Structure formats: structure tokens, C-alpha cells
Amino acid sequence: MTLAIRTRNLTRRFSGRFGICDLDLNVPAGTIYGFLGPNGAGKTTTIRLLLDLLRPERGQIALFGQPLNRRMRQTLGLVGALVESPSLYQHLSGRENLEITRRLIDAPRTRIDQVLDRVGLKPAAGRHVRDYSLGMRQRLGIALAMLGAPRLLILDEPSNGLDPAGILDMRRLLRSLVRDDGITVFISSHLLAEIEQIASFVGVLQAGQLRFEGRLDDLRARAKPKLGLRCDSPAHAVDLLRAAGEEIVWSDPQTLSITLSRRSPEEINRMLVSNGVGVSHLAVENVSLESLFFDLTDAIAVEDAV
Amino acid sequence: MSPLLRALSAEGLKLRHTLALRMCLIAPCVVVALFVAQMFLLGRPSHPPTDSAKAWIGLSENILTLWSLVMLPLFVTLQSALLAGIEHNDRHWKHLLALPVARRVHYLAKLFVLIGMVVTANAFLALFICVGGTLLMLVQPAIGLAGPPPLAYLSEKSACMAAASLLMVALQNWIAIRWSSFTVAVSFGMTATVVGMMVVQSKGLAPWYPWSMPTMAISFDGAFTSIAVAVALIGGIVAAAIGLMDFERHEFS
């Protein structure tokens, strides 16, 4: 599998903040990779390192197999990026903003119309950017990122401030970039629901460390349903279930929570009743991806707090 | 086209519709207009020069001194802050420095544009002195101006001033890029200009102080021209190199 981004032991710390520590990212080419994590987890730091805006304390970065560092900045020719809000010259038109970047990277003149078409900004290209709506600015930011015909698009919270229609447009655009142009999209967000809609791979970052990386389906597979159970002799029930190899946690002093992986709820109920345990409550609780995300991101926060 | 030329052409586009570009014309125009208005209002001087060439030189010297000592340092301060401010606003550095272009190219493009603006403003100053003097010749003949303006003299002084401002330009460019606050760059430049107005009275210190070097370079006996220009050129290259090294390492937020 070709990797669009590969980092090894990538580390950059800040005093009083997490930064990132020993980050090993593997972003497959031709996919949408969702980079998830709560605010302050280190997502923007990672993106800044991937764009050589920050220098790592240690570790390596390779984009499509080509190393990236301050002496090998030509690797950045493979990348287009939108970091946080788009950087636009307000006193110039959308087309002039694109022309500045075009001149810097020596892209063909025809490329400006192509990217304007792609983001649907051609009719407004001659207007001053200061008259653009937030959604139009965001689209112009993506057009700027696409100007150099990149193989990898790095977008940091691109739907920030967009209305629902703008978010839908953005999703449609990103999907078409992957489908039609074979571009890899690395998109960071603190909103799982947003990433769930478009990404096929995810990385979950918390406190500067990667807590999960893989297919979104694998993350979903981790979200096994749980069985909530109340009975007349919980201690006996725990012994029986543990002996049967079930995973149990106490939800509260009266309720047991069993991860449903081996037996069905009916089998568990039958086993307990046949061993003299009176079951008064049995309920299947489906685990949402969101709660799994919180489990992943909370776990380390608890460890840190301890 | 080389990356630096491409960056210079991008800088040219960024300057469209900006105050920075208009200032190249406005600043020298204001200085000459003020001086012409003053001469016109004061009327016939008590000791008008008898030689028309001396009258032209006298007029030029006065305007050039006012320009080099006050307006040029303030012009460099403002222009460097405006040029860097274009990138500090909306945090453009994060876009520019993520492009596959060597970092030094962005820094050098800003420096060369600033130098270009100083050269342009000095050239406009020389031109406006000719225009202003000709106007005075018509409206206030008692001043004693006559004949053609001293083009060779004005060209030489303009070139000397531009060359002697290189260290000031390099320092101000570095400060304006290094600190994103407009106030920092402007406060530094204004303070240095005021200090320069005091330092220029000391013949020992003035040729060595970046903000008084342009005035020393056009000193009318020519005694300090060579030293002021040489120190500014060498110092400017050293300051530009230090600023460039710092820019290569600096991490913009």
C-alpha cells in the first residue's frame, strides 16, 4: 500500500502544552483520512510539522516516500494545504489571490480557471475577497491549495464556520477530488460526525499521542454493544460470567455491564437463571462511534490526571 | 524565471491598490510641496543668491536634508511595516511558507521591494525638486532660481542617499517581518529617527548611525559621503544576512 504520509517518532513539544510525541502516522494514498482529536490534542501541530512550518525535535516525515525537511522542501510540491482559516489578501480579487500563488509556484496560467471551476467560484473571481462570504473564502482557500495540482491535500478543520449547505458542498468537493483526481485528502477535525461522513481511514489523537489508526470500519467494529444487567445476587453473577469468559464492568453498584462478543443476551440470561440467579433487568446498549471516540480520547486524559 | 523573480512579480501584484505603493509618490511630493509652499509664502529672502546655479543647489540641499533626516527614515519605517503587514494580516506566512519555495526567497523579495521603493522615492524626490524649483522660478522669481535644474547633482545625491539607507532598510525590514505587531516596527523606526536627528549633530557618531547615514552621505562638503555609503552597504549586507538566517529559523504562528 502506497503511503501518502508516513511519519516515524515525530515529536514536537511545547512548554505548557502537549505538542505531539512519537507520532507514527500511516496515511494510505487515494483515501480520505480523518485526523480526529479534541481541541488542543496536537492536530494543528502535526499539520504544521507536515508542512515544514514547524521543525520537529525528532522523527522523520515522508510524503509519497520522499523525505521532507527544511533542506528538501521540494517535497512540498506534492502538497496543497489549508491550515485553519484561509490566508487571503482582502484588497485583491479572488483571481488575483490565486495569481499570486500561481506566480510563486510557477503553475500554468490555465490552472487558475480550472480550480475556480472546481470550487464553483468562477462567477465571483473578479470580486474583492473582502466582499466574499465565509463559505466563498473557504472555497477560495481550497482552490489555493489545489493550484499546484497536488497529490495530497491537507485541510485543517475546513468546515469551521460553514453553514450546513457549505458543509455539504465541501464534502461533495472532497469526495470528487478523491474519486476523480485520485488525490489523497488528510482532513483534521474535532467533530467525529463530520469525519464519519467522508473518511475511510481515521487517526485519533489525544494529548499528542495517536490512540487509534485504521479503517473507520475497524473503529466501528470496536464499538461492540453492551448488555446492562441487574439481578438479585450480582457478586455470584460476576463469578459465573467471568468463569464463562465474559468481560464485565460495574456500571453502578446495582448494574453490571457485559461486552457482547461471545454470547447473545438470551444465552447469558439462560446461563444465569439456570445457575439460580434471578435476573430483573436485561437491556442491550448499542455503543455509538462517538462514545468510543470519547473512550479513546478520555482514557489518556484520566491517565494524565492520575 | 527564477524563484526570486517570480516572488518579486508576486510582490508587485500584492501591492496593487495599497497605500505602500502610493507612498513612493506621496512622501517625496509632500516634502517638496511643503518646501515650495514655504518659499512662496516667505517671499523674497533677505540675501538672495546672485548665482542661479547656487540658488538651485541651495534649494536642493534644504529639501534633501529634510528628506534624508526625517522623511526617508519615516518612509522606510512605514513601508517596511506595510510590506510585512500584508503577510502578518490574515496570517499569510503559514500559506507562503508551506509552498515549495525556499524560505529565503520570500525574505529577499520583501527586502528588494523595500530597496526598490526607497530608490523610486528618491528618484521621485529629485524629479519633484526639479518641478518644484521650476514652479518657484515662475511664481517667485525673487528667490533667484534660473536656468535648468542641476540634474547631475540631484542624481548623485539621490543615489548616495539610497545607498546610505541600505543598513537602515535591512534592519527595519528584519524587525517588521520578525515581529507581527505593526506598533513594534513603527515605534522602533520612529524612535530611531528621533535619535538620528540628535546623533546627526555629532560628526563622530553620525556616519556610524544607520538612521543618520543618508544625511551624512549627502553632507555638502562631501567629507562623510564615502564612509557613510561604505558602512551602510557593508552593514546592510551583514544585517540582511542575519535577518535572513533568523527568518529561516523563525516559526510563524
Short mmCIF file of C-alpha atoms in Angstrom, two decimals, chain A residues 93 120 126-127 154 163 228 230 249:
data_model
loop_
_atom_site.label_atom_id
_atom_site.label_comp_id
_atom_site.label_asym_id
_atom_site.label_seq_id
_atom_site.Cartn_x
_atom_site.Cartn_y
_atom_site.Cartn_z
CA SER A 93 -9.88 39.78 -6.07
CA GLY A 120 -17.57 26.93 -8.21
CA GLY A 126 -13.27 39.21 -10.10
CA ARG A 127 -14.79 40.40 -6.84
CA ILE A 154 -4.04 18.74 3.91
CA ASP A 163 -23.31 26.65 7.28
CA GLY A 228 -26.87 -3.92 31.06
CA ARG A 230 -29.49 -6.24 37.20
CA VAL A 249 -17.58 -3.89 34.37
#
